[in-house]
Amino acid sequence: MRILGIETSCDETSAAVLSGPCIVLSSVVSSQLEHLEYGGVVPELAARAHLRQLAPIVQIALDEAGLVLDDIEAVAATQGPGLIGALLVGFGFAHAMAWARGLPFAAVNHLEGHLLSPLLTDADFEPPFLGLIVSGGHTELIHSPGWHSYESLGSTLDDAVGEAFDKVAILLGLGYPGGPIIDRVAAAGRADAWAFPRARLGPGSLDFSFSGLKTAVRVAVERRRVDRSLAPGSPLPASDQADLAASFQAAAVGALVARLEQAVTTRPVSRVVVAGGVAANRALRAQARALCDRLGVRLHLPPLHYCGDNAAMIAAAGARRLEAGASWPLSVAPVADFGQLPL
Ligand code: KG4
Ligand code: ZN
């Protein structure tokens, strides 16, 4: 089955063509630059940029796969969660294309896309597995006992971990998007320079919280400015930025890996998936790998280009559902809220 996938849930416009759920024929991701000057994604700008870019990007994906539209046998698109205006553009485009051409259509949960992204690279990937989704919108620990079966074990009670990276980067005056910048700047800093809190939410809890950590960084930044007799809001020296970034990253990654260890050691799983934009973080990758080696479980860690939002993972998850016999009514529509979109 040659399937076209479309992803527009946030600020990446992406299209991909796969042959079945595992063979990627093309994968095109265009990250919107419209939001840089605002220090965060502006929903209306995102929707408009998707509208401008989607048709050309689908054409590039077809060209790179060496195919024409008539070769496409199924279409998949992200149904949610995400920004509703952004979702509407990609979902409406894909749904209309499938309907007009009489093709099977798959409405894909974005989080299932991240969880099943190892399909794109690891030939032996299959449930049962434990998934840690870490992105700008989500921090979720999920157990998957079988295909398309999911049990939520824990999630963030406040900020998503990627959101914490982005906000801390702004606090440190490092710019946006913060995750990759903190990853880079932290490499020059001392992770033990500051002892930031790693929230533990009661014995046995697999939930996360990052707002206290973010506040602790803000207080530390202000204290450092006072120590150095700097005016409020003025930039800190690069060595302070690096130490604060490294100490923040150590606390955030430490909290993720601690919960992952707790989940793996209390459940009978032999596979772990770490996925989502923050899975690109070098400290998280190294610590997740060390943990899984130590516990003797197989770690599925997508390559960097499949960590962030991409349509290849959406096409893979959609193809897998269609192969399993799933279908969606003509009335299917995008959904912004995770709570209203069960996995
Ligand atoms: O999965 P994704 O592309 O979009 C969402 O679904 O949110 O994740 C984007 C998030 C952003 O918060 C970004 O700062 C973060 O992933 N991110 C990183 C790194 N690369 C991207 N966070 C930490 N370290 C990185 N290297
Ligand atoms: Zn995502």
PDB file of C-alpha atoms in Angstrom, residues 65-300:
ATOM      1  CA  ALA A  65       9.319   9.259  -4.031  1.00  0.00           C
ATOM      2  CA  GLY A  66       9.364   9.193  -7.872  1.00  0.00           C
ATOM      3  CA  LEU A  67       5.566   8.919  -7.914  1.00  0.00           C
ATOM      4  CA  VAL A  68       2.522  10.829  -9.161  1.00  0.00           C
ATOM      5  CA  LEU A  69      -0.760  11.315  -7.323  1.00  0.00           C
ATOM      6  CA  ASP A  70      -2.383   8.407  -9.202  1.00  0.00           C
ATOM      7  CA  ASP A  71       0.145   6.042  -7.584  1.00  0.00           C
ATOM      8  CA  ILE A  72      -1.119   6.860  -4.073  1.00  0.00           C
ATOM      9  CA  GLU A  73      -3.389   4.136  -2.648  1.00  0.00           C
ATOM     10  CA  ALA A  74      -4.240   5.530   0.815  1.00  0.00           C
ATOM     11  CA  VAL A  75      -4.015   8.794   2.766  1.00  0.00           C
ATOM     12  CA  ALA A  76      -3.308   9.415   6.470  1.00  0.00           C
ATOM     13  CA  ALA A  77      -3.399  12.680   8.404  1.00  0.00           C
ATOM     14  CA  THR A  78      -2.980  13.832  11.985  1.00  0.00           C
ATOM     15  CA  GLN A  79      -6.395  14.156  13.625  1.00  0.00           C
ATOM     16  CA  GLY A  80      -5.025  15.675  16.853  1.00  0.00           C
ATOM     17  CA  PRO A  81      -4.113  16.673  19.449  1.00  0.00           C
ATOM     18  CA  GLY A  82      -2.749  20.008  18.252  1.00  0.00           C
ATOM     19  CA  LEU A  83      -3.671  23.542  17.247  1.00  0.00           C
ATOM     20  CA  ILE A  84      -7.151  23.308  15.764  1.00  0.00           C
ATOM     21  CA  GLY A  85      -6.556  25.769  12.905  1.00  0.00           C
ATOM     22  CA  ALA A  86      -3.315  24.039  11.969  1.00  0.00           C
ATOM     23  CA  LEU A  87      -4.908  20.586  12.169  1.00  0.00           C
ATOM     24  CA  LEU A  88      -7.851  21.677  10.018  1.00  0.00           C
ATOM     25  CA  VAL A  89      -5.569  22.611   7.117  1.00  0.00           C
ATOM     26  CA  GLY A  90      -3.733  19.275   6.850  1.00  0.00           C
ATOM     27  CA  PHE A  91      -6.639  17.088   7.879  1.00  0.00           C
ATOM     28  CA  GLY A  92      -9.070  18.815   5.519  1.00  0.00           C
ATOM     29  CA  PHE A  93      -6.599  18.583   2.630  1.00  0.00           C
ATOM     30  CA  ALA A  94      -5.927  14.873   3.215  1.00  0.00           C
ATOM     31  CA  HIS A  95      -9.521  13.934   3.899  1.00  0.00           C
ATOM     32  CA  ALA A  96     -10.782  15.752   0.793  1.00  0.00           C
ATOM     33  CA  MET A  97      -8.085  14.130  -1.340  1.00  0.00           C
ATOM     34  CA  ALA A  98      -8.980  10.637  -0.099  1.00  0.00           C
ATOM     35  CA  TRP A  99     -12.698  11.225  -0.531  1.00  0.00           C
ATOM     36  CA  ALA A 100     -12.379  12.718  -4.031  1.00  0.00           C
ATOM     37  CA  ARG A 101     -10.134   9.880  -5.207  1.00  0.00           C
ATOM     38  CA  GLY A 102     -12.018   7.078  -3.427  1.00  0.00           C
ATOM     39  CA  LEU A 103      -8.983   6.105  -1.306  1.00  0.00           C
ATOM     40  CA  PRO A 104      -8.879   4.617   2.210  1.00  0.00           C
ATOM     41  CA  PHE A 105      -8.283   7.336   4.807  1.00  0.00           C
ATOM     42  CA  ALA A 106      -6.699   7.067   8.251  1.00  0.00           C
ATOM     43  CA  ALA A 107      -7.213   9.669  10.999  1.00  0.00           C
ATOM     44  CA  VAL A 108      -4.112   9.358  13.174  1.00  0.00           C
ATOM     45  CA  ASN A 109      -3.562  10.317  16.806  1.00  0.00           C
ATOM     46  CA  HIS A 110      -0.348  12.377  16.814  1.00  0.00           C
ATOM     47  CA  LEU A 111       0.837  10.591  19.955  1.00  0.00           C
ATOM     48  CA  GLU A 112       0.416   7.186  18.349  1.00  0.00           C
ATOM     49  CA  GLY A 113       2.512   8.547  15.480  1.00  0.00           C
ATOM     50  CA  HIS A 114       5.357   9.348  17.907  1.00  0.00           C
ATOM     51  CA  LEU A 115       4.972   6.003  19.739  1.00  0.00           C
ATOM     52  CA  LEU A 116       5.087   3.971  16.512  1.00  0.00           C
ATOM     53  CA  SER A 117       7.903   6.014  14.914  1.00  0.00           C
ATOM     54  CA  PRO A 118      10.362   3.089  15.458  1.00  0.00           C
ATOM     55  CA  LEU A 119       8.421   1.330  12.640  1.00  0.00           C
ATOM     56  CA  LEU A 120      10.320   3.647  10.273  1.00  0.00           C
ATOM     57  CA  THR A 121      13.770   2.341  11.210  1.00  0.00           C
ATOM     58  CA  ASP A 122      13.680  -0.784  13.404  1.00  0.00           C
ATOM     59  CA  ALA A 123      12.584  -3.903  11.513  1.00  0.00           C
ATOM     60  CA  ASP A 124      11.941  -5.892  14.712  1.00  0.00           C
ATOM     61  CA  PHE A 125       9.781  -3.253  16.445  1.00  0.00           C
ATOM     62  CA  GLU A 126       6.515  -4.504  17.979  1.00  0.00           C
ATOM     63  CA  PRO A 127       4.535  -4.267  21.231  1.00  0.00           C
ATOM     64  CA  PRO A 128       4.547  -4.856  24.117  1.00  0.00           C
ATOM     65  CA  PHE A 129       6.559  -1.743  24.918  1.00  0.00           C
ATOM     66  CA  LEU A 130       6.780   1.161  27.304  1.00  0.00           C
ATOM     67  CA  GLY A 131       6.711   4.561  25.611  1.00  0.00           C
ATOM     68  CA  LEU A 132       7.970   7.901  26.865  1.00  0.00           C
ATOM     69  CA  ILE A 133       6.656  10.749  24.691  1.00  0.00           C
ATOM     70  CA  VAL A 134       8.518  13.992  25.334  1.00  0.00           C
ATOM     71  CA  SER A 135       7.614  16.989  23.210  1.00  0.00           C
ATOM     72  CA  GLY A 136       6.586  20.619  23.321  1.00  0.00           C
ATOM     73  CA  GLY A 137       3.006  19.636  24.088  1.00  0.00           C
ATOM     74  CA  HIS A 138       3.283  16.336  25.956  1.00  0.00           C
ATOM     75  CA  THR A 139       5.143  14.375  28.584  1.00  0.00           C
ATOM     76  CA  GLU A 140       3.495  10.961  28.724  1.00  0.00           C
ATOM     77  CA  LEU A 141       4.494   7.527  29.975  1.00  0.00           C
ATOM     78  CA  ILE A 142       2.429   4.921  28.155  1.00  0.00           C
ATOM     79  CA  HIS A 143       2.314   1.131  28.281  1.00  0.00           C
ATOM     80  CA  SER A 144       1.323  -0.613  25.060  1.00  0.00           C
ATOM     81  CA  PRO A 145       0.513  -4.280  25.700  1.00  0.00           C
ATOM     82  CA  GLY A 146      -0.395  -4.916  22.025  1.00  0.00           C
ATOM     83  CA  TRP A 147      -0.928  -3.115  18.715  1.00  0.00           C
ATOM     84  CA  HIS A 148      -3.226  -0.102  19.131  1.00  0.00           C
ATOM     85  CA  SER A 149      -3.737  -0.764  22.808  1.00  0.00           C
ATOM     86  CA  TYR A 150      -2.504   1.865  25.251  1.00  0.00           C
ATOM     87  CA  GLU A 151      -2.571   2.451  28.981  1.00  0.00           C
ATOM     88  CA  SER A 152      -1.502   5.812  30.388  1.00  0.00           C
ATOM     89  CA  LEU A 153       0.885   5.384  33.317  1.00  0.00           C
ATOM     90  CA  GLY A 154       1.771   9.000  33.984  1.00  0.00           C
ATOM     91  CA  SER A 155       1.859  12.454  32.481  1.00  0.00           C
ATOM     92  CA  THR A 156       2.827  15.998  33.346  1.00  0.00           C
ATOM     93  CA  LEU A 157       0.648  17.871  35.800  1.00  0.00           C
ATOM     94  CA  ASP A 158       1.717  21.252  34.414  1.00  0.00           C
ATOM     95  CA  ASP A 159       4.257  22.116  31.691  1.00  0.00           C
ATOM     96  CA  ALA A 160       5.369  19.624  29.060  1.00  0.00           C
ATOM     97  CA  VAL A 161       9.110  19.028  29.261  1.00  0.00           C
ATOM     98  CA  GLY A 162       9.755  20.614  25.830  1.00  0.00           C
ATOM     99  CA  GLU A 163       7.773  23.655  26.950  1.00  0.00           C
ATOM    100  CA  ALA A 164      10.039  23.872  30.036  1.00  0.00           C
ATOM    101  CA  PHE A 165      13.123  23.785  27.769  1.00  0.00           C
ATOM    102  CA  ASP A 166      11.620  26.533  25.597  1.00  0.00           C
ATOM    103  CA  LYS A 167      10.657  28.751  28.567  1.00  0.00           C
ATOM    104  CA  VAL A 168      13.984  28.314  30.354  1.00  0.00           C
ATOM    105  CA  ALA A 169      15.829  29.245  27.149  1.00  0.00           C
ATOM    106  CA  ILE A 170      13.851  32.495  27.071  1.00  0.00           C
ATOM    107  CA  LEU A 171      14.614  33.112  30.784  1.00  0.00           C
ATOM    108  CA  LEU A 172      18.311  32.663  29.979  1.00  0.00           C
ATOM    109  CA  GLY A 173      18.049  34.998  26.980  1.00  0.00           C
ATOM    110  CA  LEU A 174      18.979  32.196  24.579  1.00  0.00           C
ATOM    111  CA  GLY A 175      16.107  32.484  22.087  1.00  0.00           C
ATOM    112  CA  TYR A 176      13.567  30.133  20.564  1.00  0.00           C
ATOM    113  CA  PRO A 177      13.043  27.197  20.035  1.00  0.00           C
ATOM    114  CA  GLY A 178      14.875  26.542  23.272  1.00  0.00           C
ATOM    115  CA  GLY A 179      15.350  22.763  23.310  1.00  0.00           C
ATOM    116  CA  PRO A 180      18.134  22.509  20.730  1.00  0.00           C
ATOM    117  CA  ILE A 181      19.795  25.712  22.038  1.00  0.00           C
ATOM    118  CA  ILE A 182      19.874  24.484  25.654  1.00  0.00           C
ATOM    119  CA  ASP A 183      21.209  21.125  24.452  1.00  0.00           C
ATOM    120  CA  ARG A 184      24.093  22.959  22.726  1.00  0.00           C
ATOM    121  CA  VAL A 185      24.791  25.598  25.403  1.00  0.00           C
ATOM    122  CA  ALA A 186      24.628  23.021  28.244  1.00  0.00           C
ATOM    123  CA  ALA A 187      27.545  21.121  26.722  1.00  0.00           C
ATOM    124  CA  ALA A 188      29.866  23.935  27.899  1.00  0.00           C
ATOM    125  CA  GLY A 189      28.365  24.158  31.410  1.00  0.00           C
ATOM    126  CA  ARG A 190      28.605  22.306  34.730  1.00  0.00           C
ATOM    127  CA  ALA A 191      25.536  20.168  35.413  1.00  0.00           C
ATOM    128  CA  ASP A 192      26.217  20.309  39.180  1.00  0.00           C
ATOM    129  CA  ALA A 193      26.595  24.101  39.351  1.00  0.00           C
ATOM    130  CA  TRP A 194      23.016  24.480  40.614  1.00  0.00           C
ATOM    131  CA  ALA A 195      20.943  21.923  42.547  1.00  0.00           C
ATOM    132  CA  PHE A 196      17.550  22.316  40.897  1.00  0.00           C
ATOM    133  CA  PRO A 197      14.502  20.388  42.168  1.00  0.00           C
ATOM    134  CA  ARG A 198      13.378  17.115  40.602  1.00  0.00           C
ATOM    135  CA  ALA A 199       9.722  16.817  41.563  1.00  0.00           C
ATOM    136  CA  ARG A 200       8.618  13.488  43.052  1.00  0.00           C
ATOM    137  CA  LEU A 201       4.849  13.298  43.218  1.00  0.00           C
ATOM    138  CA  GLY A 202       4.329  10.722  45.926  1.00  0.00           C
ATOM    139  CA  PRO A 203       5.457   7.111  46.188  1.00  0.00           C
ATOM    140  CA  GLY A 204       4.611   5.049  43.109  1.00  0.00           C
ATOM    141  CA  SER A 205       3.474   8.064  41.064  1.00  0.00           C
ATOM    142  CA  LEU A 206       4.687   8.128  37.473  1.00  0.00           C
ATOM    143  CA  ASP A 207       3.517  11.695  36.896  1.00  0.00           C
ATOM    144  CA  PHE A 208       5.804  14.619  36.103  1.00  0.00           C
ATOM    145  CA  SER A 209       5.926  18.282  37.067  1.00  0.00           C
ATOM    146  CA  PHE A 210       8.223  20.903  35.583  1.00  0.00           C
ATOM    147  CA  SER A 211       6.750  24.208  36.769  1.00  0.00           C
ATOM    148  CA  GLY A 212       8.719  24.186  40.058  1.00  0.00           C
ATOM    149  CA  LEU A 213      11.936  23.562  38.151  1.00  0.00           C
ATOM    150  CA  LYS A 214      11.165  26.449  35.801  1.00  0.00           C
ATOM    151  CA  THR A 215      10.502  28.774  38.753  1.00  0.00           C
ATOM    152  CA  ALA A 216      13.753  27.645  40.433  1.00  0.00           C
ATOM    153  CA  VAL A 217      15.675  28.579  37.267  1.00  0.00           C
ATOM    154  CA  ARG A 218      13.966  31.988  37.166  1.00  0.00           C
ATOM    155  CA  VAL A 219      14.916  32.661  40.803  1.00  0.00           C
ATOM    156  CA  ALA A 220      18.506  31.520  40.122  1.00  0.00           C
ATOM    157  CA  VAL A 221      18.765  33.816  37.083  1.00  0.00           C
ATOM    158  CA  GLU A 222      17.557  36.770  39.146  1.00  0.00           C
ATOM    159  CA  ARG A 223      19.931  35.913  42.010  1.00  0.00           C
ATOM    160  CA  ARG A 224      22.858  35.666  39.621  1.00  0.00           C
ATOM    161  CA  ARG A 225      22.037  39.106  38.179  1.00  0.00           C
ATOM    162  CA  VAL A 226      22.073  40.570  41.688  1.00  0.00           C
ATOM    163  CA  ASP A 227      25.397  38.776  42.475  1.00  0.00           C
ATOM    164  CA  ARG A 228      26.918  40.318  39.374  1.00  0.00           C
ATOM    165  CA  SER A 229      25.307  43.753  39.856  1.00  0.00           C
ATOM    166  CA  LEU A 230      23.484  43.439  36.532  1.00  0.00           C
ATOM    167  CA  ALA A 231      20.309  45.369  35.757  1.00  0.00           C
ATOM    168  CA  PRO A 232      17.035  43.383  35.818  1.00  0.00           C
ATOM    169  CA  GLY A 233      16.465  41.704  32.432  1.00  0.00           C
ATOM    170  CA  SER A 234      20.045  42.151  31.238  1.00  0.00           C
ATOM    171  CA  PRO A 235      21.882  39.139  29.768  1.00  0.00           C
ATOM    172  CA  LEU A 236      24.059  36.933  31.979  1.00  0.00           C
ATOM    173  CA  PRO A 237      27.648  36.098  31.001  1.00  0.00           C
ATOM    174  CA  ALA A 238      27.964  33.030  28.741  1.00  0.00           C
ATOM    175  CA  SER A 239      29.514  30.900  31.511  1.00  0.00           C
ATOM    176  CA  ASP A 240      26.508  31.545  33.788  1.00  0.00           C
ATOM    177  CA  GLN A 241      24.118  30.741  30.936  1.00  0.00           C
ATOM    178  CA  ALA A 242      25.964  27.484  30.285  1.00  0.00           C
ATOM    179  CA  ASP A 243      25.961  26.420  33.967  1.00  0.00           C
ATOM    180  CA  LEU A 244      22.270  27.252  34.372  1.00  0.00           C
ATOM    181  CA  ALA A 245      21.373  25.451  31.113  1.00  0.00           C
ATOM    182  CA  ALA A 246      23.401  22.367  32.079  1.00  0.00           C
ATOM    183  CA  SER A 247      21.945  22.255  35.614  1.00  0.00           C
ATOM    184  CA  PHE A 248      18.383  22.698  34.311  1.00  0.00           C
ATOM    185  CA  GLN A 249      18.891  20.013  31.681  1.00  0.00           C
ATOM    186  CA  ALA A 250      20.295  17.603  34.283  1.00  0.00           C
ATOM    187  CA  ALA A 251      17.231  18.085  36.503  1.00  0.00           C
ATOM    188  CA  ALA A 252      14.719  17.771  33.634  1.00  0.00           C
ATOM    189  CA  VAL A 253      16.379  14.726  32.064  1.00  0.00           C
ATOM    190  CA  GLY A 254      16.991  13.206  35.516  1.00  0.00           C
ATOM    191  CA  ALA A 255      13.258  13.424  36.295  1.00  0.00           C
ATOM    192  CA  LEU A 256      12.355  11.759  32.972  1.00  0.00           C
ATOM    193  CA  VAL A 257      14.869   8.936  33.350  1.00  0.00           C
ATOM    194  CA  ALA A 258      13.944   8.300  37.003  1.00  0.00           C
ATOM    195  CA  ARG A 259      10.266   7.798  36.061  1.00  0.00           C
ATOM    196  CA  LEU A 260      11.256   5.642  33.103  1.00  0.00           C
ATOM    197  CA  GLU A 261      13.354   3.407  35.367  1.00  0.00           C
ATOM    198  CA  GLN A 262      10.512   3.142  37.870  1.00  0.00           C
ATOM    199  CA  ALA A 263       8.082   2.148  35.078  1.00  0.00           C
ATOM    200  CA  VAL A 264      10.416  -0.371  33.445  1.00  0.00           C
ATOM    201  CA  THR A 265      11.285  -2.088  36.702  1.00  0.00           C
ATOM    202  CA  THR A 266       7.656  -2.450  37.766  1.00  0.00           C
ATOM    203  CA  ARG A 267       6.259  -3.741  34.444  1.00  0.00           C
ATOM    204  CA  PRO A 268       7.076  -6.820  32.397  1.00  0.00           C
ATOM    205  CA  VAL A 269       8.339  -5.082  29.245  1.00  0.00           C
ATOM    206  CA  SER A 270      11.423  -5.805  27.197  1.00  0.00           C
ATOM    207  CA  ARG A 271      11.173  -2.755  24.904  1.00  0.00           C
ATOM    208  CA  VAL A 272      11.222   0.981  25.527  1.00  0.00           C
ATOM    209  CA  VAL A 273      10.399   3.757  23.031  1.00  0.00           C
ATOM    210  CA  VAL A 274      11.554   7.321  23.698  1.00  0.00           C
ATOM    211  CA  ALA A 275      10.019   9.647  21.097  1.00  0.00           C
ATOM    212  CA  GLY A 276       8.989  13.254  20.423  1.00  0.00           C
ATOM    213  CA  GLY A 277      11.009  16.411  19.882  1.00  0.00           C
ATOM    214  CA  VAL A 278      12.856  16.255  23.222  1.00  0.00           C
ATOM    215  CA  ALA A 279      14.053  12.722  22.345  1.00  0.00           C
ATOM    216  CA  ALA A 280      16.621  14.589  20.209  1.00  0.00           C
ATOM    217  CA  ASN A 281      18.266  15.796  23.434  1.00  0.00           C
ATOM    218  CA  ARG A 282      21.757  14.353  23.742  1.00  0.00           C
ATOM    219  CA  ALA A 283      21.730  14.001  27.530  1.00  0.00           C
ATOM    220  CA  LEU A 284      18.363  12.211  27.438  1.00  0.00           C
ATOM    221  CA  ARG A 285      19.516   9.899  24.639  1.00  0.00           C
ATOM    222  CA  ALA A 286      22.693   8.978  26.520  1.00  0.00           C
ATOM    223  CA  GLN A 287      20.940   8.419  29.850  1.00  0.00           C
ATOM    224  CA  ALA A 288      18.044   6.437  28.334  1.00  0.00           C
ATOM    225  CA  ARG A 289      20.563   4.244  26.522  1.00  0.00           C
ATOM    226  CA  ALA A 290      22.609   3.696  29.695  1.00  0.00           C
ATOM    227  CA  LEU A 291      19.456   2.850  31.661  1.00  0.00           C
ATOM    228  CA  CYS A 292      18.157   0.352  29.089  1.00  0.00           C
ATOM    229  CA  ASP A 293      21.600  -1.283  28.764  1.00  0.00           C
ATOM    230  CA  ARG A 294      21.796  -1.625  32.533  1.00  0.00           C
ATOM    231  CA  LEU A 295      18.280  -3.128  32.769  1.00  0.00           C
ATOM    232  CA  GLY A 296      18.746  -5.324  29.695  1.00  0.00           C
ATOM    233  CA  VAL A 297      15.793  -3.896  27.710  1.00  0.00           C
ATOM    234  CA  ARG A 298      15.774  -2.950  24.037  1.00  0.00           C
ATOM    235  CA  LEU A 299      15.671   0.818  23.483  1.00  0.00           C
ATOM    236  CA  HIS A 300      13.995   2.180  20.356  1.00  0.00           C
TER     237      HIS A 300
END
